Every structure is written in structure tokens, then in C-alpha cells.
Short mmCIF file of C-alpha atoms and ligand atoms in Angstrom, two decimals:
data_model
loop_
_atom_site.label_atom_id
_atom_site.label_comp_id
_atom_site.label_asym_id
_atom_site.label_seq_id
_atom_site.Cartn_x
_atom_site.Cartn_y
_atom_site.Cartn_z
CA UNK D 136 15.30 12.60 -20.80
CA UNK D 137 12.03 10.60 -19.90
CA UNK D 138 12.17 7.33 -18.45
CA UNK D 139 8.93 6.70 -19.21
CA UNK D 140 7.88 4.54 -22.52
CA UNK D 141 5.13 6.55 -23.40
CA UNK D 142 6.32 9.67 -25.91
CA UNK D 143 2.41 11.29 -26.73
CA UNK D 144 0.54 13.20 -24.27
CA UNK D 145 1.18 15.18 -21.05
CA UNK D 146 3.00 13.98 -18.31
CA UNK D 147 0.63 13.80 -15.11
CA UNK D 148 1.91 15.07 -12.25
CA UNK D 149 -0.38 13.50 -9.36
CA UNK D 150 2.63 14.44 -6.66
CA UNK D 151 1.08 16.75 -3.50
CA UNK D 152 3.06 19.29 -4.96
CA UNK D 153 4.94 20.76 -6.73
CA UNK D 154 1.55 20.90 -9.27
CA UNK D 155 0.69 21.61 -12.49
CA UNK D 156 1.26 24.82 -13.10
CA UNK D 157 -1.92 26.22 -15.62
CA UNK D 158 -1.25 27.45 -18.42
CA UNK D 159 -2.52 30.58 -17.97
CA UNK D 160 0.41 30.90 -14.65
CA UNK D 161 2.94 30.08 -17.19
CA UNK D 162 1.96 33.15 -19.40
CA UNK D 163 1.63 35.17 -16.67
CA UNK D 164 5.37 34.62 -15.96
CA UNK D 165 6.71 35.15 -19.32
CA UNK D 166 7.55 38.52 -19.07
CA UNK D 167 10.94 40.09 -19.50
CA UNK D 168 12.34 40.42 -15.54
CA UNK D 169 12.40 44.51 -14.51
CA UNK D 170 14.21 46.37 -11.94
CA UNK D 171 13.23 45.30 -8.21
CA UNK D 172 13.54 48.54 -7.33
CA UNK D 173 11.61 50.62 -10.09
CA UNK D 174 8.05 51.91 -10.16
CA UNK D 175 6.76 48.95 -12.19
CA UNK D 176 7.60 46.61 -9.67
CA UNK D 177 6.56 48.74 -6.47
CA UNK D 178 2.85 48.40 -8.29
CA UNK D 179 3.52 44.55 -9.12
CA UNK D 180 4.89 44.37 -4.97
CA UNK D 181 1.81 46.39 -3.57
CA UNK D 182 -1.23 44.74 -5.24
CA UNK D 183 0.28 40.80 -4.70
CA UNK D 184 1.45 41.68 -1.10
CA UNK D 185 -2.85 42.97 -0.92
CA UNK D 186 -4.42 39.35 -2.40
CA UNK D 187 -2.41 37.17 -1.20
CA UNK D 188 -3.89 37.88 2.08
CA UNK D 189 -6.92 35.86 1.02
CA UNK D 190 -6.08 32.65 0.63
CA UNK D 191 -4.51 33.22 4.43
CA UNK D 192 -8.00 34.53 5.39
CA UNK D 193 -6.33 37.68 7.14
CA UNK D 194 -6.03 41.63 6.95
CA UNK D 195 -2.57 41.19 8.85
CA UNK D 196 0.96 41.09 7.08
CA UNK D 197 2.09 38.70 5.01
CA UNK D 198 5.82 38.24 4.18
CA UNK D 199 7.12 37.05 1.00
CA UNK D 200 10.32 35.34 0.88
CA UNK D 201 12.58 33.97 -2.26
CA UNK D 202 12.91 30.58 -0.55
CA UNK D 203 10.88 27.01 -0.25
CA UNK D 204 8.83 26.22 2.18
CA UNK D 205 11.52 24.85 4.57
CA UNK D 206 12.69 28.65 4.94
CA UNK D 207 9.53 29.98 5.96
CA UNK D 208 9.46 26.99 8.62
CA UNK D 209 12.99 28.40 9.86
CA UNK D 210 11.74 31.93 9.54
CA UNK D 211 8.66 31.38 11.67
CA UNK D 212 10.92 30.33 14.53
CA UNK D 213 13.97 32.58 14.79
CA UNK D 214 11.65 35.63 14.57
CA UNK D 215 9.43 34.49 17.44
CA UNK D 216 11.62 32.59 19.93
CA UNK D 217 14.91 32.89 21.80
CA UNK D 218 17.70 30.56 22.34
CA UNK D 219 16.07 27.65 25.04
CA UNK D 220 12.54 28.28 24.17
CA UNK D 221 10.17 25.70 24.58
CA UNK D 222 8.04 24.57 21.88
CA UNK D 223 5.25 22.12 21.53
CA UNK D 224 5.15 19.45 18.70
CA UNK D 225 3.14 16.43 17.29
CA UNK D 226 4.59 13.51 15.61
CA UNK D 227 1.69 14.03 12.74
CA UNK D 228 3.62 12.81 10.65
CA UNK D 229 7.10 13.42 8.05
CA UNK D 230 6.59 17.07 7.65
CA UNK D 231 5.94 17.17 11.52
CA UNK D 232 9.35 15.63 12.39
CA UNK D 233 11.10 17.53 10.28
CA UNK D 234 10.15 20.57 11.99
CA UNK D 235 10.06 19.85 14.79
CA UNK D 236 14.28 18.70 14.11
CA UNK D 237 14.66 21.89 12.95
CA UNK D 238 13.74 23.37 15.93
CA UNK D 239 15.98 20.99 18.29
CA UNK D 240 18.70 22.45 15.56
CA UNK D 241 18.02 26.12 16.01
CA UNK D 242 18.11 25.26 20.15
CA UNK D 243 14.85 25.47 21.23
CA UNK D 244 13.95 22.76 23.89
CA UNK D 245 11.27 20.92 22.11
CA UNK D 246 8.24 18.82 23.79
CA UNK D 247 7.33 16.48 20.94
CA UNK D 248 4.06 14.36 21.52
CA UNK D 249 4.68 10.64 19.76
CA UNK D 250 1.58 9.71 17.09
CA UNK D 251 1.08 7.31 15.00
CA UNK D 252 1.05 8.84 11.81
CA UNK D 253 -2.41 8.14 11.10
CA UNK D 254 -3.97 10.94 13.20
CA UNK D 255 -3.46 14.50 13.18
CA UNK D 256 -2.97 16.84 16.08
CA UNK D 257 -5.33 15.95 19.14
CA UNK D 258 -6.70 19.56 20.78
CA UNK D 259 -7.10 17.37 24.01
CA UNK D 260 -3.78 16.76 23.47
CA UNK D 261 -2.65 20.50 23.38
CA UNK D 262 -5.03 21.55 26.04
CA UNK D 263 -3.90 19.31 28.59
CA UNK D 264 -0.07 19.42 27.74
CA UNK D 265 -1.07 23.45 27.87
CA UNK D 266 -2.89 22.98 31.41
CA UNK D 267 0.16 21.24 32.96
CA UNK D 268 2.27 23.98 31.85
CA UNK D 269 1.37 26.34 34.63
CA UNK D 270 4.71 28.15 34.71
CA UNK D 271 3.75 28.59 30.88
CA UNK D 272 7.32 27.97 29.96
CA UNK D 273 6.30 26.21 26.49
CA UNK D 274 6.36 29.57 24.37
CA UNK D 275 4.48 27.89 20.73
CA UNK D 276 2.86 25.50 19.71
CA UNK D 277 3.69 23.84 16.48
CA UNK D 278 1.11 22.52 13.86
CA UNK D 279 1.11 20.97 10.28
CA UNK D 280 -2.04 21.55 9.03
CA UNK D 281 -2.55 19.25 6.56
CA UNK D 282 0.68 16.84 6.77
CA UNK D 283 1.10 16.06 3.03
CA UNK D 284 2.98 12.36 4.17
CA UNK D 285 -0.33 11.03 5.36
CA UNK D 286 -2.89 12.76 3.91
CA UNK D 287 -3.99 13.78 7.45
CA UNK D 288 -5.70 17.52 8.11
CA UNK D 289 -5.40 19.04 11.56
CA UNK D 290 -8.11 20.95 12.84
CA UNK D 291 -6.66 24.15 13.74
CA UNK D 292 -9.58 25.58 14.96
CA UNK D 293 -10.41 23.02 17.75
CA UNK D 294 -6.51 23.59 18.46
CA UNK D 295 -7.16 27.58 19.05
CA UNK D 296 -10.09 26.68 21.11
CA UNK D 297 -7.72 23.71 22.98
CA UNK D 298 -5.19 26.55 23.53
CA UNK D 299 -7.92 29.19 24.57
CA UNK D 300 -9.66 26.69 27.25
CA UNK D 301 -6.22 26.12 29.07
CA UNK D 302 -5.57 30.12 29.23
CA UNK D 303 -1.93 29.39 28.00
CA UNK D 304 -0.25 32.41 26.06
CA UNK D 305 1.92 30.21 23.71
CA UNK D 306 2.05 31.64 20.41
CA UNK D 307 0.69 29.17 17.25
CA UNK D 308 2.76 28.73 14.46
CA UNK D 309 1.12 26.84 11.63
CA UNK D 310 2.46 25.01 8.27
CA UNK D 311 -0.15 25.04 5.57
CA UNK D 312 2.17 24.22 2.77
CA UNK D 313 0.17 21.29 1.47
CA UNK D 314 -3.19 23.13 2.24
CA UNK D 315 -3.68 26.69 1.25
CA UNK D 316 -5.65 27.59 -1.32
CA UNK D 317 -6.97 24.04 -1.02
CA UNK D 318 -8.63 23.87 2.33
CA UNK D 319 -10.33 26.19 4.01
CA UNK D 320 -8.22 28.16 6.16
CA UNK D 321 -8.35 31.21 8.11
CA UNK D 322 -5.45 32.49 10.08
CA UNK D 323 -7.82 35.67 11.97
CA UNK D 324 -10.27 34.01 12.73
CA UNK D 325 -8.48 31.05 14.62
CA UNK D 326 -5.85 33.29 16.24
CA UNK D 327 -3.22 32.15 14.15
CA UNK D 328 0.13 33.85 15.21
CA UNK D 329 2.47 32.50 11.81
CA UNK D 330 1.14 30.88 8.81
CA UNK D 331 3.74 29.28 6.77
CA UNK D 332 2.87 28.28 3.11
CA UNK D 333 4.84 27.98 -0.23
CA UNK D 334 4.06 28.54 -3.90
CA UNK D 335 4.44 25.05 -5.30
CA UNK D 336 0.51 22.87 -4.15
CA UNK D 337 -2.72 24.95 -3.93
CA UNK D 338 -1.36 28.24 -5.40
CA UNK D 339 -0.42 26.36 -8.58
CA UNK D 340 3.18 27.88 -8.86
CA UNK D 341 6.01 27.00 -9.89
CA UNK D 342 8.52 25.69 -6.01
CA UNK D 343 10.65 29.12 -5.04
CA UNK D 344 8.62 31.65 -2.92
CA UNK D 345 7.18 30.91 0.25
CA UNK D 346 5.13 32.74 3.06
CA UNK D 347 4.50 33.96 6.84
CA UNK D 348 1.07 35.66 7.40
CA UNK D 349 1.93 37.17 11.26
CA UNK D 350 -0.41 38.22 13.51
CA UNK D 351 -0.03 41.34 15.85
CA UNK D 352 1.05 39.15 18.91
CA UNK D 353 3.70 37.55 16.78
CA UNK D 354 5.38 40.72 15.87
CA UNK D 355 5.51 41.77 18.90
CA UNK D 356 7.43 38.48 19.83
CA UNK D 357 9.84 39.49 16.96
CA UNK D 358 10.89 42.68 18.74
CA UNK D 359 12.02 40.86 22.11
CA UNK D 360 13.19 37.70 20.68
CA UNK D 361 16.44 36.25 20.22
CA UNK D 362 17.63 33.81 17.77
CA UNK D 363 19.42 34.88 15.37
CA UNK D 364 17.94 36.31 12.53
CA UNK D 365 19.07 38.14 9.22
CA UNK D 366 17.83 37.16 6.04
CA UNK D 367 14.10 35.61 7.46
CA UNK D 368 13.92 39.45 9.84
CA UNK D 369 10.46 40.20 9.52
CA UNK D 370 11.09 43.74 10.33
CA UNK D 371 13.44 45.27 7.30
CA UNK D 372 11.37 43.38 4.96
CA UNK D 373 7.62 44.81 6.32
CA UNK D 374 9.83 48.76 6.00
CA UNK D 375 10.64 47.82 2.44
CA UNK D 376 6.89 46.05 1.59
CA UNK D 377 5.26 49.32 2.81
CA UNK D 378 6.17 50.65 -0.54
CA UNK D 379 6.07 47.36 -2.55
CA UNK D 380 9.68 46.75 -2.67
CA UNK D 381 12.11 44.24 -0.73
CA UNK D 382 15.10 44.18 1.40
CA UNK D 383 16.89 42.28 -1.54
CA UNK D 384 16.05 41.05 -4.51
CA UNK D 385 12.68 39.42 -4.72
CA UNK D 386 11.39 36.39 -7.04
CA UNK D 387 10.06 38.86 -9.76
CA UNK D 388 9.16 36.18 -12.46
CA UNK D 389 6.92 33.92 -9.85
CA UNK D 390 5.56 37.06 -8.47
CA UNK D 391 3.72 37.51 -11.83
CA UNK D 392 2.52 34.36 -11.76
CA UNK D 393 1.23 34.61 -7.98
CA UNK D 394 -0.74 37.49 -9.28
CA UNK D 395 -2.43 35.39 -12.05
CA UNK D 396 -2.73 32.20 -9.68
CA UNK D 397 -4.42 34.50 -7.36
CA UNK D 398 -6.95 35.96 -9.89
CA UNK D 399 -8.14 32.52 -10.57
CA UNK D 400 -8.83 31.98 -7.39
CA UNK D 401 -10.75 34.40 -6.52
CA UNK D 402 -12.72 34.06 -9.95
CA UNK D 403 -13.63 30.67 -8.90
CA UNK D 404 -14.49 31.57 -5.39
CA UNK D 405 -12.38 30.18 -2.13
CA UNK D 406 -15.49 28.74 -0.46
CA UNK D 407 -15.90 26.54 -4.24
CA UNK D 408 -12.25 26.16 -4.61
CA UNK D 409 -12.47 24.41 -1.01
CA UNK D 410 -15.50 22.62 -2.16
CA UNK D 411 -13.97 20.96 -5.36
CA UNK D 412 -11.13 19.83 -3.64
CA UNK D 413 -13.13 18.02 -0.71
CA UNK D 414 -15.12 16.52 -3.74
CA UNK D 415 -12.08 15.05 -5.29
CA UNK D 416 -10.90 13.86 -1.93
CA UNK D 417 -14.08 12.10 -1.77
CA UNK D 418 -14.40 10.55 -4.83
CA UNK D 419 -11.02 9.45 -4.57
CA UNK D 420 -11.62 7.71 -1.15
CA UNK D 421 -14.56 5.97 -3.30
CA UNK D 422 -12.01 4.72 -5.22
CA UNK D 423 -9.69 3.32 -2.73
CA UNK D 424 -12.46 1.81 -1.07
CA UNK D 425 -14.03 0.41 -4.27
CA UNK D 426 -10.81 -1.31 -5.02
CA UNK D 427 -10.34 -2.99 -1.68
CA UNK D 428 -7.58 -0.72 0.00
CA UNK D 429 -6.91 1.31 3.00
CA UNK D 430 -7.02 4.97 3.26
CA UNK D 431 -3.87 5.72 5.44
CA UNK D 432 -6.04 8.48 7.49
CA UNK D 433 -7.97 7.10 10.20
CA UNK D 434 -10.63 10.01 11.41
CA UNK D 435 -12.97 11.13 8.55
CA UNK D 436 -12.51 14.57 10.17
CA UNK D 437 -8.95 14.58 9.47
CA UNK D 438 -9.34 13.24 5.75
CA UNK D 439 -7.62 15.83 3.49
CA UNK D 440 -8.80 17.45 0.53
CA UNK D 441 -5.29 17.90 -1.06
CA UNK D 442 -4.05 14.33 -1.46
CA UNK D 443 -5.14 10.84 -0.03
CA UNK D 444 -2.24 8.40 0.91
CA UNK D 445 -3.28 4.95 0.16
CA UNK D 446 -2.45 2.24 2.28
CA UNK D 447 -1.11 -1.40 0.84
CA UNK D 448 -0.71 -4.53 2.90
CA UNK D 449 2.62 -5.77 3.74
CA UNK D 450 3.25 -7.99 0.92
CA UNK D 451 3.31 -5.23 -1.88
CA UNK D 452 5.92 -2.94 -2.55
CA UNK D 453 4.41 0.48 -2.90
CA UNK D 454 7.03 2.43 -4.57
CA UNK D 455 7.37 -0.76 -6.94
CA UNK D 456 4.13 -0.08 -7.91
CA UNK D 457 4.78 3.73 -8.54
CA UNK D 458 7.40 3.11 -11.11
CA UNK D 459 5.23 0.98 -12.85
CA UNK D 460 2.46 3.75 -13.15
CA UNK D 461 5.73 6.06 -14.13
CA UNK D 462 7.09 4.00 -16.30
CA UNK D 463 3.57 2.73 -18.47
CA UNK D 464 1.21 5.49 -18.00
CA UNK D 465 3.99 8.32 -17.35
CA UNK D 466 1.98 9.38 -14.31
CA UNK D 467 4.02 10.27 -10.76
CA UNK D 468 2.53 9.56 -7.73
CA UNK D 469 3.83 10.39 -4.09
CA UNK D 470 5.88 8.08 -2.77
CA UNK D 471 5.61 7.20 1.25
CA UNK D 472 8.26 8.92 3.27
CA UNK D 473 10.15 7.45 6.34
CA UNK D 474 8.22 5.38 8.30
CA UNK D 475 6.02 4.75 4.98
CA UNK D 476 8.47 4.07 3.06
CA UNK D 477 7.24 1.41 0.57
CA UNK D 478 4.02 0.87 2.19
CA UNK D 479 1.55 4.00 1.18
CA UNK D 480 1.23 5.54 -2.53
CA UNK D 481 -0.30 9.41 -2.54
CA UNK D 482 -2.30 10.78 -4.90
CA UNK D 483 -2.30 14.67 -4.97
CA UNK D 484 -5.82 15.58 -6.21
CA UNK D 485 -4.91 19.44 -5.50
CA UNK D 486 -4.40 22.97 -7.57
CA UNK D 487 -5.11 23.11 -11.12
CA UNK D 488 -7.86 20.07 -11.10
CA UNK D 489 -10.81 19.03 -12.68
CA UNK D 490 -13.06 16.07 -12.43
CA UNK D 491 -11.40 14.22 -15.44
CA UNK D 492 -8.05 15.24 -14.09
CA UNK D 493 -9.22 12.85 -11.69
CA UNK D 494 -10.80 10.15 -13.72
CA UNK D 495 -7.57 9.55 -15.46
CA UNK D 496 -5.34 9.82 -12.68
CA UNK D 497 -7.66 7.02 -10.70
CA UNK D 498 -7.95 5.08 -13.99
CA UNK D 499 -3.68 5.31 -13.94
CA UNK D 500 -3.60 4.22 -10.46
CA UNK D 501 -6.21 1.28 -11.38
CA UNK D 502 -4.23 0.09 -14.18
CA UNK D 503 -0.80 -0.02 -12.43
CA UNK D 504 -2.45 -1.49 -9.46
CA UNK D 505 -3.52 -4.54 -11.94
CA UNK D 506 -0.61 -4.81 -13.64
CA UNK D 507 1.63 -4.89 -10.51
CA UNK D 508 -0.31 -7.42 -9.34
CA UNK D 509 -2.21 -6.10 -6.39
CA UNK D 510 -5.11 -7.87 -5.78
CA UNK D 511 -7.79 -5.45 -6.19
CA UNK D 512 -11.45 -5.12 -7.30
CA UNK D 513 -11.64 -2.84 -10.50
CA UNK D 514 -15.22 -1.46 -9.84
CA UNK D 515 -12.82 0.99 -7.55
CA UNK D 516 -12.87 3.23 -10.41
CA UNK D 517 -16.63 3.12 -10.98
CA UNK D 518 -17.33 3.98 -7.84
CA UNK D 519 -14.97 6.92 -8.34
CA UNK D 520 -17.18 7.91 -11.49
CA UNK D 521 -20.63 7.41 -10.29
CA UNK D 522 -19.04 10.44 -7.13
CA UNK D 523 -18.11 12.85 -9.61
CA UNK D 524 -21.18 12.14 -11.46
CA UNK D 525 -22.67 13.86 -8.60
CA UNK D 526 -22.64 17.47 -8.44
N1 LIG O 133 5.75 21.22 5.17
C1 LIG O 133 4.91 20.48 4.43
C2 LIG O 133 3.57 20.13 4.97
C3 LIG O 133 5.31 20.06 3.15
O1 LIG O 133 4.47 19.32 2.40
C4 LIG O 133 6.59 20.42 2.67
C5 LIG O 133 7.05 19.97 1.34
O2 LIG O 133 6.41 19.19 0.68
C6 LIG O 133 7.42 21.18 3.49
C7 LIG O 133 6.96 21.57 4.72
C8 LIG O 133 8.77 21.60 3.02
O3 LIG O 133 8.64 22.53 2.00
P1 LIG O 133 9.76 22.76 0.89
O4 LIG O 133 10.04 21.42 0.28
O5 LIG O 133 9.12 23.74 -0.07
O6 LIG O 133 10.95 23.34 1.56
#
């Protein structure tokens, strides 16, 4: 049952994920289910465990699992580390301190560096925390990407080279739930050990299957270490993807669709895929600007391309202003988490997205904005238009 008043038209689902799932995904997946275990599937199992490597920007392994995102965070850990570990964290953010709780849960002794949730992860940061570890007890480092509370991007690369320039071993485990297949990305080529993603932003799938791309070094971690580990045991489940199949019985349904998602991907090209979404990221920063607000990111070369988090001053309720946009224009927006509880908005501008996908979400937020009363100046939206009006 909608709570919304409007009854023509489609929903818009502005969230940083899950997205909209095209159309073409959807057919993709309506296929009677076969046997996991039957020739059909082996060639389904083969070719999507082959492209999905892409998006990852790796040649190595990359494990499928039937779970959300929040299992491939768990299974990143308890194949790498042993009871004690130390890990390294940063307080990016929500998605940060969730892992990094996870972690203290699983009984690893985690280091976790306060922020301010308006920054991402500083390499100088990492290097020196690195440096001082000389007895190189800290065994990983943990980084989110893009963290999709803020709107705030990491930059993973500088972190490999902060890593590299302190001649620390520590394995890097990184989350880019909110930011493959939307960002550029590339696991090999930063020395990425796990990459943890899910099905439900830039891939354009429906929530249920989510990843670990694992490097060489990071296998060999999983053969010494010693949490726990049974269902997320990398090992059984790269014997069984050798010949396209699974330990158990794998998400056949989304599968299809990851196949389709990933065909339209790579028809439109990663490097413009990355493009469009910076594009929309810009243009909607026009927008926030134009009206008057506050981008919630602070460093322009942390500003995401998969959602912006939009900052309001203290005397407006945020999520009040959300259930207007619900509730009149039957648009959802993100709403802030934890700490910004009340006091951001996001606006996911990420998967299946095109320039008037934008124009009418910003038009949404504009009009909500207005009617809830927030004091803003309407040539926001313009300035949003005369950016996409730009190639
Ligand atoms: N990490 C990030 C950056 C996320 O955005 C999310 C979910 O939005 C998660 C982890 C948790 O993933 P899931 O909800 O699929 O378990």
C-alpha cells in the first residue's frame, strides 16, 4: 500500500541504493529457476564469475555469495585474520562504524582513527599510524570507499601508496558497496587485497548477492588464518567456481540479471559509465549550491559520484522534509544516519540514470524544499540544467 498521494507515474527511487533496477535486468531475471548443479547453470556460473571481474578492475578471483553486503564485510575478515588481530579503521563515516563494530564483534583488536564525518580516509593518516607500527602488529587496514552516509569517496589509491611508503605488510580490505560500477575502481592496480561490493547501487540489481574480489596475498592469509569460518570459506567455494558451480545453492534468478547488468555496462563503456556519474554528481552539487545549501563533503577530491548528502542548518528537520517529497511527489530520498540523523538529505544519482532522471529528481527535491519551508533560492535547479546542458 502507498503512502504517497500521488497514484500516476513511477515511483522514484533517489535512495543510494537499492536502485532502479532497468527494465531490461528485470527481463533478464524472468526465467524459470534450473538446477544449481546442471550443465545450464555451470555455463550461466562460468561466464558471470569471468565479467564480473571488470567492474573490480582485476584478473584475480572473485567470490559470489547469496548474502547482502554486510556478509561480504564479515567474510572479508574471518578469511583473512585470526582471533586478536589488529586492524586499522577510520571513522569515515556510518558504514565505517559499522564495520569497524563488526570487527570488535568477531575479536579483532581494532585501532579506529576518530573523523568527522565530513572527510574520508587521510593516506597521511594511514602512513603514519603504519610507520609507528614497527612491530607491524596491525594486520589490515580497513577502508569504505565511497561511504554512502556522507557522500564522501576515499582515495584508495593514495591509501596503497600511504601503505607502500611506510613498508608495512598489512593487508587492505576495501568496501565499495556504494561505488562499483559507479566510480572508477581498480582493485590490481592499487594492490587491493579484498574488495567487498553488493548487487543492489551501481550494478543495478535487485539487494541479495554480494562480492569479494581477493588478491593472491589475501588467499594466502586465508590458508593460515583463524577465525572461524564456514559458510563465507573462500576455499570450498573457489573448488566449486572452477567449474561454475557453488558449495550450496547459489542466487540463480539475480545471477541472470548480473549477467544482463553487466552487458550494459560494458556496452556503455566503464571509463563513460564513470564519467556520467561524476557529471550527475556535478550538476547536482550545482544544484545544492544554486539553492543556498551545504554539500555535507568537505574536499572536492572526496566528492562522490554516487550520491551527494545535502547539508541543512539546524533549524530544519531533514527527514521532515523527506516525507514531504515522499508523500507529494512520491520520490524517496536518503535519510541521514546516526550522527546525521535529521540534519542531511541524500540524493542517490547512481545506476540506471540519465540526465532527466536527474532533472526531475532535483526539480522533486526543489519543490519539497519550498513547500517545507526551507529558505532557499529556486535558480538551484537552473543551475542544475544549464550543467547537464553541457556535454
Ligand atoms: N557498506 C556500505 C558503504 C553500504 O552503503 C552498505 C549499505 O548500504 C553496507 C556496507 C551494508 O550493506 P548491506 O545493507 O547490503 O548489508
Amino acid at each position: 500500500m502507498s503512502v504517497t498521494t500521488s497514484t500516476g507515474g513511477r515511483h522514484f527511487l533517489q535512495i543510494p541504493g537499492p536502485t532502479n533496477v532497468p527494465d531490461r535486468v528485470l527481463r533478464a531475471m524472468d526465467f524459470p529457476t534450473i538446477d544449481h548443479r546442471g550443465p545450464e547453470f555451470a555455463a550461466l556460473g562460468k561466464e558471470v564469475l569471468e565479467a564480473v571481474k571488470a567492474p573490480f578492475g582485476t584478473t584475480q578471483p572473485v567470490i559470489i555469495y547469496p548474502a547482502s553486503g554486510t556478509g561480504a564485510w564479515e567474510a572479508a575478515l574471518t578469511n583473512t585474520l585470526s582471533p586478536g588481530d589488529r586492524v586499522l579503521c577510520f571513522e569515515t563515516g556510518h558504514f565505517a562504524t559499522l564495520w569497524q563494530k563488526m570487527a570488535t564483534e568477531m575479536g579483532l583488536e581494532v585501532d579506529f582513527v576518530p573523523g568527522d564525518w565530513r572527510h574520508g580516509v587521510q593516506p597521511e593518516a594511514v602512513q603514519e599510524k603504519l610507520a609507528a607500527d614497527t612491530g607491524h602488529a596491525i594486520k589490515a587496514v580497513m577502508v569504505v570507499h565511497n561511504e554512502t552516509s556522507t557522500g564522501v569517496t576515499s582515495r584508495v589509491g593514495e591509501v596503497r601508496q600511504a601503505i607502500d611508503a611506510a613498508g608495512h605488510p598489512a593487508l587492505l580490505l576495501v568496501d565499495t558497496i556504494s561505488s562499483l560500477g559507479s566510480i572508477d575502481y581498480r582493485h590490481d592496480e592499487w594492490g587491493v587485497d579484498v574488495t567487498i561490493s553488493g548487487s543492489q547501487k551501481g550494478l543495478m540489481l535487485p539487494p541479495g548477492i554480494s562480492f569479494n574480489a581477493v588478491s593472491e596475498k589475501a588467499l594466502e592469509a586465508s590458508r593460515t588464518a583463524k577465525l572461524p569460518k564456514s559458510y563465507w570459506n573462500w576455499e570450498p567455494i573457489l573448488a566449486a567456481n572452477a567449474n561454475g558451480f557453488w558449495p550450496y545453492t547459489p542466487a540463480t534468478n539475480i545471477l541472470y540479471g548480473l549477467k544482463e547488468a553487466l552487458k550494459m555496462l560494458a556496452e556503455e563503456g566503464l571509463p563513460n559509465v564513470y564519467a556520467r556519474h561524476a557529471r550527475h554528481a556535478e550538476a547536482t552539487r550545482a544544484a545544492v549550491r544554486g539553492w543556498g545549501l551545504e554539500v555535507l563533503a568537505l574536499d572536492e577530491r572526496e566528492y562522490s559520484g554516487s550520491l551527494t548528502a545535502v547539508l541543512l542548518s539546524d533549524e530544519y528537520d531533514a527527514d521532515a522534509v523527506r516525507e514531504l517529497i515522499l508523500r507529494e511527489y512520491d520520490m524517496s530520498l536518503g535519510a541521514g544516519l546516526t550522527k546525521l540523523a535529521g540534519k542531511v538529505f541524500r540524493i542517490g544519482h547512481l545506476g540506471h540514470f540519465n540526465d532527466l532522471t536527474l532533472a526531475g529528481t532535483l526539480a522533486g527535491v526543489q519543490m519539497g524544499l519550498v513547500r517545507s519551508g526551507v529558505k532557499i533560492d529556486p535558480t538551484g535547479l537552473q543551475s542544475a540544467l544549464d550543467r547537464l546542458q553541457q556535454p
